[in-house]
Coordinates of N, CA, C and O in Angstrom, one line a residue:
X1 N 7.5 18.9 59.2 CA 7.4 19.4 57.8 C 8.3 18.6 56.9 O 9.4 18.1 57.4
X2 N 7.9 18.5 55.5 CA 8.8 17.7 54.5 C 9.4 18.6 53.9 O 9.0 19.7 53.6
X3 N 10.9 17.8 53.6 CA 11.7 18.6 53.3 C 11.9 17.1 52.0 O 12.1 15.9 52.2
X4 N 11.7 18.4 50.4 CA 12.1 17.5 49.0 C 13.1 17.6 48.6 O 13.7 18.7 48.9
X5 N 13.7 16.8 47.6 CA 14.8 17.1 47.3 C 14.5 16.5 45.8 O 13.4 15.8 45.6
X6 N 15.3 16.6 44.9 CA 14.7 16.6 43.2 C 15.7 17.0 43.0 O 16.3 17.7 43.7
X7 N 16.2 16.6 41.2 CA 17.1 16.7 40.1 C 17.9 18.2 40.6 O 19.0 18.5 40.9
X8 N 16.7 18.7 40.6 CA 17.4 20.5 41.1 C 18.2 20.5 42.1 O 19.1 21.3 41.9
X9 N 18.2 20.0 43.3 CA 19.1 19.9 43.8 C 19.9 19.1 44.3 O 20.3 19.1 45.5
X10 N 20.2 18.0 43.1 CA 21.6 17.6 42.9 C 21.2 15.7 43.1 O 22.2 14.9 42.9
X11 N 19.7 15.2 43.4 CA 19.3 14.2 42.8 C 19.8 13.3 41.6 O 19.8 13.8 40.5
X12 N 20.1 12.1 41.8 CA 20.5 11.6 40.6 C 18.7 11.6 39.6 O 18.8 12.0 38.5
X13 N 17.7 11.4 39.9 CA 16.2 11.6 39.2 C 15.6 11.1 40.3 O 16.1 10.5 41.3
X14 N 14.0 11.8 39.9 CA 13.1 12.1 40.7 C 12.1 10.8 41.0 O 11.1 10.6 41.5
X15 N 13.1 10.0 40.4 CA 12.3 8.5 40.4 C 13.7 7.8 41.2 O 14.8 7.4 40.8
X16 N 12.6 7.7 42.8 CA 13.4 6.7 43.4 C 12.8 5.8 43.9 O 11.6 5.9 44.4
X17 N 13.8 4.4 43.9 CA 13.0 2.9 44.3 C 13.9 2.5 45.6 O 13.2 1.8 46.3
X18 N 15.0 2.8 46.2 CA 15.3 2.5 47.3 C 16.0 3.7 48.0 O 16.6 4.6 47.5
X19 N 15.9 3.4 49.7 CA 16.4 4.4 50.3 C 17.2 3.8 51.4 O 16.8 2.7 51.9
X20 N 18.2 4.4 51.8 CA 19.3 3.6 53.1 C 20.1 4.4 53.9 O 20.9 5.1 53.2
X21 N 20.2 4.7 55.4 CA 20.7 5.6 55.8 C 21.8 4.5 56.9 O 21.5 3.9 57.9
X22 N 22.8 4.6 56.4 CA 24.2 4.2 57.0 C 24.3 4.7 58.5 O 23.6 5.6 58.8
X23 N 25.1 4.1 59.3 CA 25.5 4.4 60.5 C 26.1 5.8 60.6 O 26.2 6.2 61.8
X24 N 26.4 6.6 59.9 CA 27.3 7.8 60.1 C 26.0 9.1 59.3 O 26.2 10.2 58.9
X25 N 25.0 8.4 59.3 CA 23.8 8.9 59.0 C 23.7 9.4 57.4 O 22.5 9.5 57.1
X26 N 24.5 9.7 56.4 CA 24.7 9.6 55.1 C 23.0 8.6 54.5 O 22.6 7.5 54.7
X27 N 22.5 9.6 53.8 CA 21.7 9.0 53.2 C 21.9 8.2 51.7 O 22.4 9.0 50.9
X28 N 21.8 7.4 51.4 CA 21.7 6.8 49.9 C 20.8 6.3 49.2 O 20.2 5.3 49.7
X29 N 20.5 6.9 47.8 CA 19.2 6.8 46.8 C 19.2 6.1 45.7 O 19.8 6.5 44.8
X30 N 18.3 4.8 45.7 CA 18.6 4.4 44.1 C 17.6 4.7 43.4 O 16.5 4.7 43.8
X31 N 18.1 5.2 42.0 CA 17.0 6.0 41.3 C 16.9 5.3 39.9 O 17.2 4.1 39.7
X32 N 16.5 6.3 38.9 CA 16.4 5.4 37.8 C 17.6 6.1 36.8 O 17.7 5.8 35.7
X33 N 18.2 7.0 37.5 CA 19.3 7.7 37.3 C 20.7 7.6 37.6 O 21.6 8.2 37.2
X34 N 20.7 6.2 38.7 CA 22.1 6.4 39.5 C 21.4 6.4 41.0 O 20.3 6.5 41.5
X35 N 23.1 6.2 41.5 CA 22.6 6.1 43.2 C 23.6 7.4 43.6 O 24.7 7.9 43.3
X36 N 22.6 7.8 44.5 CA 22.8 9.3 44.6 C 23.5 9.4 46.7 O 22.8 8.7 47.4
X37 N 24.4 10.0 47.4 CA 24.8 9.9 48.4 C 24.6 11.7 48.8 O 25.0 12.6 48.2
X38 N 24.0 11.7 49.8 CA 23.8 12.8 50.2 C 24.0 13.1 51.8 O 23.1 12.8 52.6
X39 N 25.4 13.8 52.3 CA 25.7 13.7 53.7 C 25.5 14.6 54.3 O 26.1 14.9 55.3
X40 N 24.0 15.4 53.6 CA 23.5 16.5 54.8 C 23.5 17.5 54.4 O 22.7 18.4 55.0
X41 N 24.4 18.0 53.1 CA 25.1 19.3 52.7 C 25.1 19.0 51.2 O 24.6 19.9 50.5
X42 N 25.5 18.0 50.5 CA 25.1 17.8 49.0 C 25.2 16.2 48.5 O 25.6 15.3 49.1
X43 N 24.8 16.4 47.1 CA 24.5 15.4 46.6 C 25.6 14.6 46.0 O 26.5 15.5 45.7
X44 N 26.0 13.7 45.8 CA 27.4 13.1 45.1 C 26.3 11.7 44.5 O 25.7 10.9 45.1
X45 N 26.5 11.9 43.0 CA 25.6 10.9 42.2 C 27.0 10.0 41.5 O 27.9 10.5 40.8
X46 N 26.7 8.6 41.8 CA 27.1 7.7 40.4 C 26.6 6.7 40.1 O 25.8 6.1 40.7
X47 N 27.0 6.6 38.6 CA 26.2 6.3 37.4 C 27.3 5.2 36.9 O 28.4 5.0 37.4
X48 N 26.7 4.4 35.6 CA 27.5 3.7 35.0 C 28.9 4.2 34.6 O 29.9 3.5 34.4
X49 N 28.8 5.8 34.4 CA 30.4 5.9 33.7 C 31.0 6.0 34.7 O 32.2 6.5 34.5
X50 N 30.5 5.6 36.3 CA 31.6 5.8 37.8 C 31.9 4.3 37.6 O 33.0 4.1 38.0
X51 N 31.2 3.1 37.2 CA 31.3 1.9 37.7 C 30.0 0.9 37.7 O 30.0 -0.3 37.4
X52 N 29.0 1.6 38.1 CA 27.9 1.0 38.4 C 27.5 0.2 37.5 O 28.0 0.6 36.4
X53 N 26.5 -1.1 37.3 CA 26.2 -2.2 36.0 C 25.2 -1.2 35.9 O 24.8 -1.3 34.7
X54 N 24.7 -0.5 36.4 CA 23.5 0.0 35.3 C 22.6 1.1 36.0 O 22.3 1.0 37.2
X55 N 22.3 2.3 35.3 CA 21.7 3.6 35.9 C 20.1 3.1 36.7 O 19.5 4.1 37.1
X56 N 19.6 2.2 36.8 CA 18.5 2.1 37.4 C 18.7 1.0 38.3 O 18.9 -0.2 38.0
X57 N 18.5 1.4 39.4 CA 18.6 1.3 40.9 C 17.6 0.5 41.3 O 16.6 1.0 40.7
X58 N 17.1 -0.8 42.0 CA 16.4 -0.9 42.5 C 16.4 -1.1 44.1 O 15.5 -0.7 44.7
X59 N 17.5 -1.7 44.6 CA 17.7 -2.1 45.8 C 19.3 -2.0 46.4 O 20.3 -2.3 45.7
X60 N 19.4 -1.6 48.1 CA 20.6 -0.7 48.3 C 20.3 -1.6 49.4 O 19.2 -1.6 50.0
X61 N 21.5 -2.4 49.8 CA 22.2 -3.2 51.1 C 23.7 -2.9 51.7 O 24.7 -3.0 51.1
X62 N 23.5 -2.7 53.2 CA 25.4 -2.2 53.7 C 25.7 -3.3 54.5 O 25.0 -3.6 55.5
X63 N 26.8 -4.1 54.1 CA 27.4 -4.8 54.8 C 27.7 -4.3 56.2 O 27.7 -3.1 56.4
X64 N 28.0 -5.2 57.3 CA 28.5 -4.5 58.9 C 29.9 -4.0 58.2 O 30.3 -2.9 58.6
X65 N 30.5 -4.6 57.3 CA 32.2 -3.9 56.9 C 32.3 -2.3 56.2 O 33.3 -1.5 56.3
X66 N 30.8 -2.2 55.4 CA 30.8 -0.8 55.8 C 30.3 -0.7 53.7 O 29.7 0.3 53.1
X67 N 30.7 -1.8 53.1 CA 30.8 -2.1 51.9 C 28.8 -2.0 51.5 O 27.9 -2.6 52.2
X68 N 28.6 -1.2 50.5 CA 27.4 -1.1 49.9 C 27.3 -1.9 48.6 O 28.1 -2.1 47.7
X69 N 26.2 -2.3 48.8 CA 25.7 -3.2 47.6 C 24.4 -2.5 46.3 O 23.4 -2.2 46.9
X70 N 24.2 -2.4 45.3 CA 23.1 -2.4 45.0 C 22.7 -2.7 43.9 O 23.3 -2.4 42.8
X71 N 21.7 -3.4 44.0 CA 20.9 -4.0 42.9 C 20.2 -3.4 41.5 O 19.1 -2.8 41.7
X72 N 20.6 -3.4 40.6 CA 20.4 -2.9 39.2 C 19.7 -3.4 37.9 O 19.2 -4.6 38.0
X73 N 19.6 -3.0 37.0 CA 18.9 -4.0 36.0 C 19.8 -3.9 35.4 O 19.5 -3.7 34.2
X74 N 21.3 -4.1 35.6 CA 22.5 -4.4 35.0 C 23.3 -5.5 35.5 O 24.4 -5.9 35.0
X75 N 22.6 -6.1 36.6 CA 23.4 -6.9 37.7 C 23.5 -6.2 39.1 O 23.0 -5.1 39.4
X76 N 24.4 -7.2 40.0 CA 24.7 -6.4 41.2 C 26.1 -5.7 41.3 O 27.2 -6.1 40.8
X77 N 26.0 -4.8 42.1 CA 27.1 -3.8 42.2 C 27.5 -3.9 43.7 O 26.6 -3.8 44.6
X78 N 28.8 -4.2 44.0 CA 29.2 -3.4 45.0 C 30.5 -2.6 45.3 O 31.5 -2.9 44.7
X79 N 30.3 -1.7 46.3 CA 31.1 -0.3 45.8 C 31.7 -0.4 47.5 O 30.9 -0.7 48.4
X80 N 33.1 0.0 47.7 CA 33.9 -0.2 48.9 C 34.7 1.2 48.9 O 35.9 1.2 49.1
X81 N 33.9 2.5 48.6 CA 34.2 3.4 48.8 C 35.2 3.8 47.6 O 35.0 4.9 47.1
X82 N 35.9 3.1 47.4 CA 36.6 3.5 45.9 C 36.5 2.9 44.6 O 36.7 3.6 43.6
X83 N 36.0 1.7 44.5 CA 34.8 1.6 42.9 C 34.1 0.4 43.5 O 33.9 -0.2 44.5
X84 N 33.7 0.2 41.9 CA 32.6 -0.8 42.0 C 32.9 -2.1 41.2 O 33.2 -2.1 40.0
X85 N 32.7 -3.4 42.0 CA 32.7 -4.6 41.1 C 31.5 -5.1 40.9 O 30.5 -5.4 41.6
X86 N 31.7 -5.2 39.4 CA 30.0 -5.6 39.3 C 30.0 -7.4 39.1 O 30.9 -8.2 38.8
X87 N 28.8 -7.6 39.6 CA 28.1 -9.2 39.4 C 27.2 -9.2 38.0 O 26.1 -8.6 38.2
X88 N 27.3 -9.9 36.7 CA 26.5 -9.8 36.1 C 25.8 -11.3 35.6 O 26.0 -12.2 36.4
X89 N 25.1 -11.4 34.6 CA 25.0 -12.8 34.0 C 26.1 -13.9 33.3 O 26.0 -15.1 33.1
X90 N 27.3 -12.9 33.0 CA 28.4 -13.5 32.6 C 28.9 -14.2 33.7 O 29.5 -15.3 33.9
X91 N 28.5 -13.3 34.6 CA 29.4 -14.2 36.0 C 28.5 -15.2 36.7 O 28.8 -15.7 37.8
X92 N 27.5 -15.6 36.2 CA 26.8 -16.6 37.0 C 25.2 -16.0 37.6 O 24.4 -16.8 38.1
X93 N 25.0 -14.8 37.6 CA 23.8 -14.0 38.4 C 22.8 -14.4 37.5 O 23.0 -14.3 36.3
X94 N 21.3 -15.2 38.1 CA 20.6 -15.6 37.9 C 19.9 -14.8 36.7 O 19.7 -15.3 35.6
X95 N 19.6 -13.6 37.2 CA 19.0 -12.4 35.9 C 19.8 -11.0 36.5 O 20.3 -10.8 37.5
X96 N 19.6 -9.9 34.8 CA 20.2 -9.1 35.4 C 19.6 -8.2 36.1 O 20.2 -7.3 36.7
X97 N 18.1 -8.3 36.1 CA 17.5 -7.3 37.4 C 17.6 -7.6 39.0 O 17.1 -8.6 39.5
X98 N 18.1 -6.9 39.5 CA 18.2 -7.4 41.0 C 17.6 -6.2 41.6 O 17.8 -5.0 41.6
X99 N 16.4 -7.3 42.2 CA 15.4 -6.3 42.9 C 15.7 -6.4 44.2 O 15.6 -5.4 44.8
X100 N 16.1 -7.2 44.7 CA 16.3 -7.7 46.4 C 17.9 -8.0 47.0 O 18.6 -8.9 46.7
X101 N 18.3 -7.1 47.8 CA 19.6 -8.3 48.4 C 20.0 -7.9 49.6 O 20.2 -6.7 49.8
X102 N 20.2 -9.0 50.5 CA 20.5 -9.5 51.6 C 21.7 -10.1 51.9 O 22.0 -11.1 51.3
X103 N 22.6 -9.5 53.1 CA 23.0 -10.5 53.2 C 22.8 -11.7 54.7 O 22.4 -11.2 55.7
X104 N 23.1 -12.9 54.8 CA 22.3 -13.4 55.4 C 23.3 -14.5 56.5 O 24.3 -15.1 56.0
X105 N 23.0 -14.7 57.7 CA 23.7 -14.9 59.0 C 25.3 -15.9 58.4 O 26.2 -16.2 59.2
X106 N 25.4 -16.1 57.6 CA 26.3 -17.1 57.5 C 28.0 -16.6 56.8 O 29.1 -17.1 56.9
X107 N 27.1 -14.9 55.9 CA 27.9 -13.6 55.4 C 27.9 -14.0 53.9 O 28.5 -13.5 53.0
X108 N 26.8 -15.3 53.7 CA 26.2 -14.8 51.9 C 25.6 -14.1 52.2 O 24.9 -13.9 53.2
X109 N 25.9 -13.3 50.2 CA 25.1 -12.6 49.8 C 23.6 -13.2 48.8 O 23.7 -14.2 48.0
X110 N 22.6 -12.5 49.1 CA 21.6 -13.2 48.8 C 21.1 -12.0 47.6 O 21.1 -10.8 47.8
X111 N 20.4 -12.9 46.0 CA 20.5 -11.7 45.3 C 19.0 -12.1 44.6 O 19.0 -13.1 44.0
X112 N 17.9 -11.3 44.7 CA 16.9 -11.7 44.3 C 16.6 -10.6 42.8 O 16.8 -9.5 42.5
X113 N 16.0 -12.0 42.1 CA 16.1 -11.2 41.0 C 14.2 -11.3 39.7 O 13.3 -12.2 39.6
X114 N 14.4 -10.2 39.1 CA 13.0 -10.4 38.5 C 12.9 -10.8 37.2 O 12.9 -10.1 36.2
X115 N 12.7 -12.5 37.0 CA 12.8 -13.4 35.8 C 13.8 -14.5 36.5 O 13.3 -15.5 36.1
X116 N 14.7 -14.7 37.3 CA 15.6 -15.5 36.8 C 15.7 -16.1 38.5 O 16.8 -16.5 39.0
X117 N 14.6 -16.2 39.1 CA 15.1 -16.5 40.7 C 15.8 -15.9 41.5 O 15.8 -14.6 41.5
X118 N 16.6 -16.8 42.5 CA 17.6 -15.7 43.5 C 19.2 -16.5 43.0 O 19.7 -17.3 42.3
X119 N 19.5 -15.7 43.6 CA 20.9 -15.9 43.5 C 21.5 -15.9 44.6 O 21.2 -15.0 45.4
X120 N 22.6 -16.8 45.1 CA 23.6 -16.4 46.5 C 24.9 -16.8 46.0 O 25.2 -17.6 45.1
X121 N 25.6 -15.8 46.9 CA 27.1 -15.7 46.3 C 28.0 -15.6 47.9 O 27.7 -14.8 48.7
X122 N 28.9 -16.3 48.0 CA 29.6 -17.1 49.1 C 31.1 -16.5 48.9 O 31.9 -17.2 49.5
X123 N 31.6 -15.3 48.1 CA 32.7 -15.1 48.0 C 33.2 -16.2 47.2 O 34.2 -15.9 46.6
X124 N 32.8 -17.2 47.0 CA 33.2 -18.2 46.0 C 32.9 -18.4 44.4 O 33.4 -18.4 43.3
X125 N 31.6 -18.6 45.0 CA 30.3 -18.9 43.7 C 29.3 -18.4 43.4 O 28.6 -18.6 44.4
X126 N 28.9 -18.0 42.9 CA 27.3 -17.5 42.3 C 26.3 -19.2 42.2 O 26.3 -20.0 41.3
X127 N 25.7 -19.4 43.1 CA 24.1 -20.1 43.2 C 23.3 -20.1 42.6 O 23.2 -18.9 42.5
X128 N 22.4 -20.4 41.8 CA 21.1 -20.1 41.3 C 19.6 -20.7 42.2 O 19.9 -21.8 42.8
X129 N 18.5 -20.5 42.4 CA 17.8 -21.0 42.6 C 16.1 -20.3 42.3 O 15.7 -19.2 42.6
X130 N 15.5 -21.4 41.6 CA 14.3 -21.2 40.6 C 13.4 -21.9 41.7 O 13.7 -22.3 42.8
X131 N 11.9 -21.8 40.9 CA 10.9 -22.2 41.3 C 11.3 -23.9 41.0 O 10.9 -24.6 41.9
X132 N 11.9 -24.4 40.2 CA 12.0 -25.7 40.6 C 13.0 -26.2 41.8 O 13.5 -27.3 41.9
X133 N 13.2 -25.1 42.6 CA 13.6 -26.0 44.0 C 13.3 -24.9 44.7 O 14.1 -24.2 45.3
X134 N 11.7 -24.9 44.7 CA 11.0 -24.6 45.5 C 10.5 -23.0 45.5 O 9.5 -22.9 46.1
X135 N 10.9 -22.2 45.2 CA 10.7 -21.2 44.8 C 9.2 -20.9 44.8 O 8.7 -21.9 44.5
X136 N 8.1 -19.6 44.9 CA 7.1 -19.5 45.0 C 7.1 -18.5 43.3 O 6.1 -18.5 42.6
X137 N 7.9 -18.1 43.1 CA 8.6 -17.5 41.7 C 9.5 -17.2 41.0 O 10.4 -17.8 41.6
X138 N 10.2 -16.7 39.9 CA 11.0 -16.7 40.0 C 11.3 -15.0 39.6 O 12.3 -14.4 39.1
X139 N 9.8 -14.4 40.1 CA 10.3 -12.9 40.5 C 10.4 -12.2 41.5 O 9.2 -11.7 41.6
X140 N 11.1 -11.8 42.4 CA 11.1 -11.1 43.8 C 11.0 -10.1 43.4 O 11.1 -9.6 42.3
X141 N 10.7 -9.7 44.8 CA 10.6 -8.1 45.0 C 11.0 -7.4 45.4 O 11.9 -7.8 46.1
X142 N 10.9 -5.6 45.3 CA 11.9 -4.8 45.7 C 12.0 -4.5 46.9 O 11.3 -3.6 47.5
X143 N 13.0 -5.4 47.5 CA 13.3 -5.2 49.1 C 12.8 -5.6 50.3 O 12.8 -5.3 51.5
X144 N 11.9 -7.0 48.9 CA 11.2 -8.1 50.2 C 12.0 -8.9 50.4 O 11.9 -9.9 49.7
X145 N 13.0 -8.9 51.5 CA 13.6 -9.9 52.1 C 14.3 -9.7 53.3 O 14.9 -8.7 53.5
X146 N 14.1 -10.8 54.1 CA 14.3 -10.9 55.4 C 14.9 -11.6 56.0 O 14.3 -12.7 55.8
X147 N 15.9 -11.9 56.6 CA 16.9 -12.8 57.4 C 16.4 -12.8 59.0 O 16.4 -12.0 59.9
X148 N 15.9 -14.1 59.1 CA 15.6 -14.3 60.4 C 16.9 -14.3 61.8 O 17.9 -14.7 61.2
X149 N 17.2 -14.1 63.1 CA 17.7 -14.6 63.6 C 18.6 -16.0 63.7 O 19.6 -16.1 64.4
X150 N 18.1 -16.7 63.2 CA 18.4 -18.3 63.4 C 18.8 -18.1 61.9 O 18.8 -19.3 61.6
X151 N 19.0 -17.3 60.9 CA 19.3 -17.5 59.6 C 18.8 -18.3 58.6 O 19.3 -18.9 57.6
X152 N 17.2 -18.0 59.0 CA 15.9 -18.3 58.0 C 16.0 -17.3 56.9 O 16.1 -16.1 57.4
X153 N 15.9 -17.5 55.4 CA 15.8 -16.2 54.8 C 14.7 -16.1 54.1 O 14.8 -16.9 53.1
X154 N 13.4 -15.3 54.3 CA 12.0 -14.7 53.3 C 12.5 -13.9 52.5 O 13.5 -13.2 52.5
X155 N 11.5 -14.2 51.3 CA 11.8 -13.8 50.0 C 10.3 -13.5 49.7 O 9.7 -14.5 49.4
X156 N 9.5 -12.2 49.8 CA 8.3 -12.0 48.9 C 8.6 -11.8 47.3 O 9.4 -11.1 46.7
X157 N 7.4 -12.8 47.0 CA 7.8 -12.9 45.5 C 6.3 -12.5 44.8 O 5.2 -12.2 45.4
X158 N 6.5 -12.5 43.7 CA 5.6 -12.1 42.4 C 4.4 -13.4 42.6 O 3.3 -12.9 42.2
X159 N 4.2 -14.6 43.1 CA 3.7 -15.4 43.4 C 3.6 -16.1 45.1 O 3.4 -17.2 45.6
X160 N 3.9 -14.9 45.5 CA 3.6 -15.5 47.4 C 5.1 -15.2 47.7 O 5.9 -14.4 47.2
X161 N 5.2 -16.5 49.0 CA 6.4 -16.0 49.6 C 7.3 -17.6 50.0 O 6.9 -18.7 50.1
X162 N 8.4 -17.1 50.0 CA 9.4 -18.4 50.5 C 10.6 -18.3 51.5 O 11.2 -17.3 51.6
X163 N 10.7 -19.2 51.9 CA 11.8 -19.6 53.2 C 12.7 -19.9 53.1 O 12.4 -21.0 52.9
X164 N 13.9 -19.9 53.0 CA 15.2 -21.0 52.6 C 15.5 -21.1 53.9 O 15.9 -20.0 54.4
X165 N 15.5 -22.3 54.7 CA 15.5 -22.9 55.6 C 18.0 -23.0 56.0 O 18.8 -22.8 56.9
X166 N 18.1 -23.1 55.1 CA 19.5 -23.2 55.4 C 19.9 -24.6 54.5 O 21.1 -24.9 54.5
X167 N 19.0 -25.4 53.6 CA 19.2 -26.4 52.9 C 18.0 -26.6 51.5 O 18.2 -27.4 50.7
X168 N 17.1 -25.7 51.7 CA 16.1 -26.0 50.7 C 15.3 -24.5 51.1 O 15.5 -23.8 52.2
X169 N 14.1 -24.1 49.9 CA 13.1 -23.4 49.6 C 12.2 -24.2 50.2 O 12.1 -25.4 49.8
X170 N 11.3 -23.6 51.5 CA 9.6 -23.5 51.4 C 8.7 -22.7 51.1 O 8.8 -21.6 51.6
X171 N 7.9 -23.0 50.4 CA 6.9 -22.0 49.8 C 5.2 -22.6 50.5 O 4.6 -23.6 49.9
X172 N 4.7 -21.9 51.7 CA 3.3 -22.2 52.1 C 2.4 -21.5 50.9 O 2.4 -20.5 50.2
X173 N 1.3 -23.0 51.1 CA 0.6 -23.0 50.1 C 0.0 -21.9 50.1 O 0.4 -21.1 50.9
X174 N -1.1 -21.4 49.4 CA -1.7 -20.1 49.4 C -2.9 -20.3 50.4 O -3.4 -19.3 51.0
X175 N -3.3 -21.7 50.7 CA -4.5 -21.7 51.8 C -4.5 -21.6 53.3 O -5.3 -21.6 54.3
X176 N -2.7 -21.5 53.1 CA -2.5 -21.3 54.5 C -2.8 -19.5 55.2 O -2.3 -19.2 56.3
X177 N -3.5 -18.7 54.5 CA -3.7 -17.6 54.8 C -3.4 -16.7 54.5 O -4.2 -15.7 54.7
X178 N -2.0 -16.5 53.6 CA -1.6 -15.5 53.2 C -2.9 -15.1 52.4 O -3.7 -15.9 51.8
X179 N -2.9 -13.2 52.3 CA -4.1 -12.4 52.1 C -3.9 -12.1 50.7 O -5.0 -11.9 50.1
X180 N -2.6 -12.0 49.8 CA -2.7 -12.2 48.4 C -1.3 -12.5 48.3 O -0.3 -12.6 49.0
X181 N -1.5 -12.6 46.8 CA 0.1 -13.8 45.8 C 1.2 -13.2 45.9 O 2.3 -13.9 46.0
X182 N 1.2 -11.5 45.8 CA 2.2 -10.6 45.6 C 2.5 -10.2 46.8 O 1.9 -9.3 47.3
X183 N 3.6 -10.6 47.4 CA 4.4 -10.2 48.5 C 5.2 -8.8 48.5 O 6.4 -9.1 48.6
X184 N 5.2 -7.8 48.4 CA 6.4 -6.5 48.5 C 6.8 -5.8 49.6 O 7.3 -4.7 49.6
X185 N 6.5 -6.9 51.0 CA 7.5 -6.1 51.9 C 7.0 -7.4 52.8 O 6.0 -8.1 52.6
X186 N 8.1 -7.4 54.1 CA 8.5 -8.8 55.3 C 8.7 -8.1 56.0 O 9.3 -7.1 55.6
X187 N 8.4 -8.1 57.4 CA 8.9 -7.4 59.0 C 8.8 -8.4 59.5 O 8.4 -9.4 59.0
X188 N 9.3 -8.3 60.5 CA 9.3 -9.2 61.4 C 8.5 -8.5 62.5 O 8.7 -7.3 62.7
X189 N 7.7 -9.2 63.3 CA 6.9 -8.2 64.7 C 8.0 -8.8 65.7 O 8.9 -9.6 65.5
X190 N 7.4 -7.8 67.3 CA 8.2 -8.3 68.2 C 8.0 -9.6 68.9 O 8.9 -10.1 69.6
X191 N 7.2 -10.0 68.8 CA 6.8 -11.4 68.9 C 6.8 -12.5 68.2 O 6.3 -13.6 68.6

């Protein structure tokens, strides 16, 4: 049986785009209200006046250190249990919607965004990367992205899909099979 949950009880809003359940089982919601934490028993919502760049949520990533990330149409946020530092366009972030992020075998963060490419950030620097280096677009999707074992990273985009190999973007042409342009979700099978 489904069990709902909505504004009424204690939902940041009833429009949610990502969902993430932590090792300690704590569920977390990005909405278009805020990202909402709910540990079984109630809701604990924050919003830009806690820290966050911006009340609409698209995409929620947990580092192994325990550190949450998520992606906004304010920039990216991440929050280490006592606030939040935000990443925005002042700081180098490609666009301020971040639909996608990853982070990826080497311990960048990887920030996909809708208008402005991806972005990776190294604790050092903010990256950019467009369709002119290789890019299939320069809008990703929410929560299409995948980090291979060997530290290949897929990116479904608004125009197909792409690779970053560890030194450059590939983007297979469209006749190589893929079944349409718009990529919004990557698995990996067991094979």
């Amino acid at each position: 049986r489904f069990v709902n949950f909505t504004r009424k009880d204690g939902l940041a809003s009833n429009c949610v785009h990502a969902i993430h359940r932590d090792p300690a089982g704590v569920m977390w919601f990005g909405t278009k209200g805020g990202v909402s934490r709910y540990d079984g028993t109630r809701f604990v919502n924050f919003t830009q006046k806690d820290g966050l760049a911006h009340n609409f949520v698209h995409a929620i990533h947990r580092d192994p250190d325990g550190v949450m990330w998520f992606g906004t149409d304010g920039g990216a946020s991440r929050y280490d249990g006592k606030g939040f530092v935000n990443f925005t366009t002042k700081d180098g972030l490609a666009h301020s919607q971040v639909h996608a992020i990853h982070r990826g075998a080497d311990g960048a963060m990887w920030f996909g965004t809708w208008g402005g490419g991806v972005s990776r950030y190294d604790e050092n620097a903010l990256v950019n990367f467009t369709r002119k280096d290789g890019l299939a677009s320069n809008k990703a999707h929410e929560g299409a992205v995948y980090c291979e074992p060997d530290g290949g990273i897929w990116f479904g985009m608004n125009n197909g899909v792409s690779r970053y190999d560890g030194k450059r973007f590939v983007t297979p042409a469209p006749q190589n099979g893929l079944a349409h342009h718009q990529v919004w979700a990557i698995h990996r099978g067991p094979d």
